CSV table of C-alpha atoms in Angstrom, one decimal:
chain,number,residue,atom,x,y,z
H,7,UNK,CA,86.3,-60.8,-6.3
H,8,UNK,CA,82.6,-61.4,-5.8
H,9,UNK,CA,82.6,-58.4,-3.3
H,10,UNK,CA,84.1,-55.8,-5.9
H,11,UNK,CA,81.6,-57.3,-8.0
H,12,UNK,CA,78.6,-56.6,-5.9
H,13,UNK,CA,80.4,-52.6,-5.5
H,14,UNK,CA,80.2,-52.4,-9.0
H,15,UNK,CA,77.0,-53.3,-9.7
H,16,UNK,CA,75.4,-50.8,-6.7
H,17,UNK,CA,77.4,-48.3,-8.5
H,18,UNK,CA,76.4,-49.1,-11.7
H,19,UNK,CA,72.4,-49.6,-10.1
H,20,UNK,CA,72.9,-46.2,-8.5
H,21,UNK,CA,74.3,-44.0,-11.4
H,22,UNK,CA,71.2,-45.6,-13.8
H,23,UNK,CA,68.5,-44.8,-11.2
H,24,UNK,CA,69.8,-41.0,-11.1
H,25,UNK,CA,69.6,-40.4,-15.0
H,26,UNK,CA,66.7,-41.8,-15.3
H,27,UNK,CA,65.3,-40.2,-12.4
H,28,UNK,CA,66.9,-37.2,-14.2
H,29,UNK,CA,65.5,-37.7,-17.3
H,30,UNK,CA,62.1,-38.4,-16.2
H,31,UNK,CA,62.2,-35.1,-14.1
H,32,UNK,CA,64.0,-33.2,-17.0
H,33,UNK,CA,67.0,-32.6,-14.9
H,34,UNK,CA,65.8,-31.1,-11.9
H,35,UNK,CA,67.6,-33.6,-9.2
H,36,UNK,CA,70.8,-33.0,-11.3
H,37,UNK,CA,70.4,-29.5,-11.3
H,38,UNK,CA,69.5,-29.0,-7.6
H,39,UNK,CA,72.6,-31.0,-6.7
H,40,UNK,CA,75.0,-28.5,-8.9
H,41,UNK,CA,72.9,-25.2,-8.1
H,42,UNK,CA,73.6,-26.7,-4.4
H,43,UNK,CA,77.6,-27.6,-4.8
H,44,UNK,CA,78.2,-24.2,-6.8
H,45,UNK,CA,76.0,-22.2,-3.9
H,46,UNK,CA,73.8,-21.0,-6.7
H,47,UNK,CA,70.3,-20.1,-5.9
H,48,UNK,CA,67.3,-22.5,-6.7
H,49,UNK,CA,64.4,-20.2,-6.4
H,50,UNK,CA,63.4,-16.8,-7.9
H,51,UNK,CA,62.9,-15.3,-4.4
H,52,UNK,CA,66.2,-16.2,-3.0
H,53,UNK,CA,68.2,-14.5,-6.3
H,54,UNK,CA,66.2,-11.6,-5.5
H,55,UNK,CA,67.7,-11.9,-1.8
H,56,UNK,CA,71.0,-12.3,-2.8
H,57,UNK,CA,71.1,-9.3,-5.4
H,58,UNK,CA,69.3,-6.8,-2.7
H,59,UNK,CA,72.6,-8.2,-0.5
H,60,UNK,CA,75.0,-7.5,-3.0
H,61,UNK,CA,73.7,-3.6,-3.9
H,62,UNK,CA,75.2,-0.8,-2.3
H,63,UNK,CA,72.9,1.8,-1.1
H,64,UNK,CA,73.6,4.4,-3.9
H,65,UNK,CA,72.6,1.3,-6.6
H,66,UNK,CA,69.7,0.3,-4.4
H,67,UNK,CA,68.6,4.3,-4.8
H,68,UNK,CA,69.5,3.9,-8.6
H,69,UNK,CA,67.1,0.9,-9.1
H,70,UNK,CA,64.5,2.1,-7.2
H,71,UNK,CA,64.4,5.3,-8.6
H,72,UNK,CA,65.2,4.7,-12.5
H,73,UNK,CA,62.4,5.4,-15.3
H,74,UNK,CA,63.4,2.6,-17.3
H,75,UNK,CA,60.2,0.2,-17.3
H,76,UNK,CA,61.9,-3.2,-18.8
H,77,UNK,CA,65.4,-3.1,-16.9
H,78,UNK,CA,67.3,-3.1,-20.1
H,79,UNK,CA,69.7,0.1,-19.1
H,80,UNK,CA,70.3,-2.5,-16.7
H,81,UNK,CA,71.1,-6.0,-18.9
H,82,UNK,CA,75.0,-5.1,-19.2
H,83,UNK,CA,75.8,-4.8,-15.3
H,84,UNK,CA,73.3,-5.8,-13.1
H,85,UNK,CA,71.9,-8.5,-15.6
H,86,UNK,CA,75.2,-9.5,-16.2
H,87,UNK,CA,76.3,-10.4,-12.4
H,88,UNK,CA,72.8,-12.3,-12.4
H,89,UNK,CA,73.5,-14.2,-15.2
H,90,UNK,CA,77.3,-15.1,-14.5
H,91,UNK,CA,76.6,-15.1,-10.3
H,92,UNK,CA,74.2,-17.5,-10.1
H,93,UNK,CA,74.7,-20.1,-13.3
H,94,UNK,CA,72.7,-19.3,-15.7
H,95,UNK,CA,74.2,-20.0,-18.1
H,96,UNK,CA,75.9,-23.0,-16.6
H,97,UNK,CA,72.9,-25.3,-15.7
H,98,UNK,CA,71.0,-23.8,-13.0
H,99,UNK,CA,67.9,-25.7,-14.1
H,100,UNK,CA,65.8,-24.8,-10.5
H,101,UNK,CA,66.4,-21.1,-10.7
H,102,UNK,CA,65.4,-21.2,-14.5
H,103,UNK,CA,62.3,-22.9,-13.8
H,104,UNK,CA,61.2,-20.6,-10.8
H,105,UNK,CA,61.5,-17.6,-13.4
H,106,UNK,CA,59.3,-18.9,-16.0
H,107,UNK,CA,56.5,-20.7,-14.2
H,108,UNK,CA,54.6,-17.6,-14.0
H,109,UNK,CA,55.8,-16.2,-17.5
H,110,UNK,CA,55.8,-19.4,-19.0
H,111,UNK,CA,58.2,-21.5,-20.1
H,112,UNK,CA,61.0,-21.8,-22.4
H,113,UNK,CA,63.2,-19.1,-22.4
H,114,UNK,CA,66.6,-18.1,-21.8
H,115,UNK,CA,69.0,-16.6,-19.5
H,116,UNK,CA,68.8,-13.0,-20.5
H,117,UNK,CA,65.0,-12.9,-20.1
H,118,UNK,CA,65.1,-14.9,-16.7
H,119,UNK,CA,67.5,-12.0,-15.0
H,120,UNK,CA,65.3,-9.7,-16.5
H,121,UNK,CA,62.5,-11.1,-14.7
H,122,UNK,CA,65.0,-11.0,-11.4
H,123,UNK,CA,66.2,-7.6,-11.8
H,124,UNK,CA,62.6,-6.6,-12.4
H,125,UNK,CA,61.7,-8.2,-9.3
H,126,UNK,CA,64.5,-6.5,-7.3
H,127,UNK,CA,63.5,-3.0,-8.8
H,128,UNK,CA,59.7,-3.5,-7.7
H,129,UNK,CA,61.4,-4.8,-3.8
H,130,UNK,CA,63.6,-1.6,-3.7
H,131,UNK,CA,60.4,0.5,-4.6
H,132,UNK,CA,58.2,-1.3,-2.1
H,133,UNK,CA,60.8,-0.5,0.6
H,134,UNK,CA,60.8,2.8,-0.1
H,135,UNK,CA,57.1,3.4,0.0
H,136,UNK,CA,57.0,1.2,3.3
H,137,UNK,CA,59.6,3.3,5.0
H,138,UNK,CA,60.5,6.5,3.7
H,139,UNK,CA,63.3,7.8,6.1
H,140,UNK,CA,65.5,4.4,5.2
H,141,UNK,CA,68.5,4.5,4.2
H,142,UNK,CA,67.8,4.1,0.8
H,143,UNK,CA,66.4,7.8,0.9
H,144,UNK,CA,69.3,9.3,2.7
H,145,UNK,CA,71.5,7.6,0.2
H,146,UNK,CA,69.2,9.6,-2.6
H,147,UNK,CA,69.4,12.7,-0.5
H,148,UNK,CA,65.7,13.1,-0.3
């Protein structure tokens, strides 16, 4: 019995040291371990990765071409996969934190894959300037 004990009690020791290791950090070694075990991205940089992955080259063209400044023709489909793709609105504490620390911080997930998709436009529009003859042009038949 004294062994179980002594398993119990590491457990126990274990478990306290995370939430308040949690709690002192506001979450983020929580929220790195369930961004990690849902394969959600943790930095602002690797969601804009993982959304120029997921475009198709007549979408990239879209994006990079569009004439709406704040993305918000945008927030029902694009936004939307963001949002739901990469838990945003189911704890991704990291990727929340890499959005605002140059905006400033609190807000929510709506404004946080706007600042994403914003980021993705201004990528699409870089490539395109950097290599004209790409395939984003010959998907805009330019």
């Amino acid at each position: 019995m004294p062994a179980k004990r002594k398993v119990i009690r590491v457990i126990f020791a274990t478990f306290a040291a995370l939430v308040a290791v949690s709690i002192w950090t506001d979450g983020m070694p929580v929220g790195y371990l369930i961004a990690w075990s849902q394969g959600w991205p943790t930095s602002r940089e690797e969601a804009v990765s993982r959304v120029l992955k997921e475009l198709s080259p007549v979408q990239a063209a879209q994006l990079a071409t569009d004439s709406d400044t704040d993305g918000s023709m945008h927030q029902f489909g694009l936004g939307l996969f963001i949002r739901n793709e990469f838990g945003m609105w189911g704890g991704n504490v990291p990727l929340m934190r890499s959005t605002c620390e140059r905006q400033g911080c609190p807000f929510g997930p709506d404004d946080a894959s706007s600042i994403i998709l914003n980021d993705v436009r201004r990528t699409l529009r870089e490539l395109r300037t950097a290599a004209p003859n790409s395939a984003l042009e010959r998907a805009l038949g330019e």
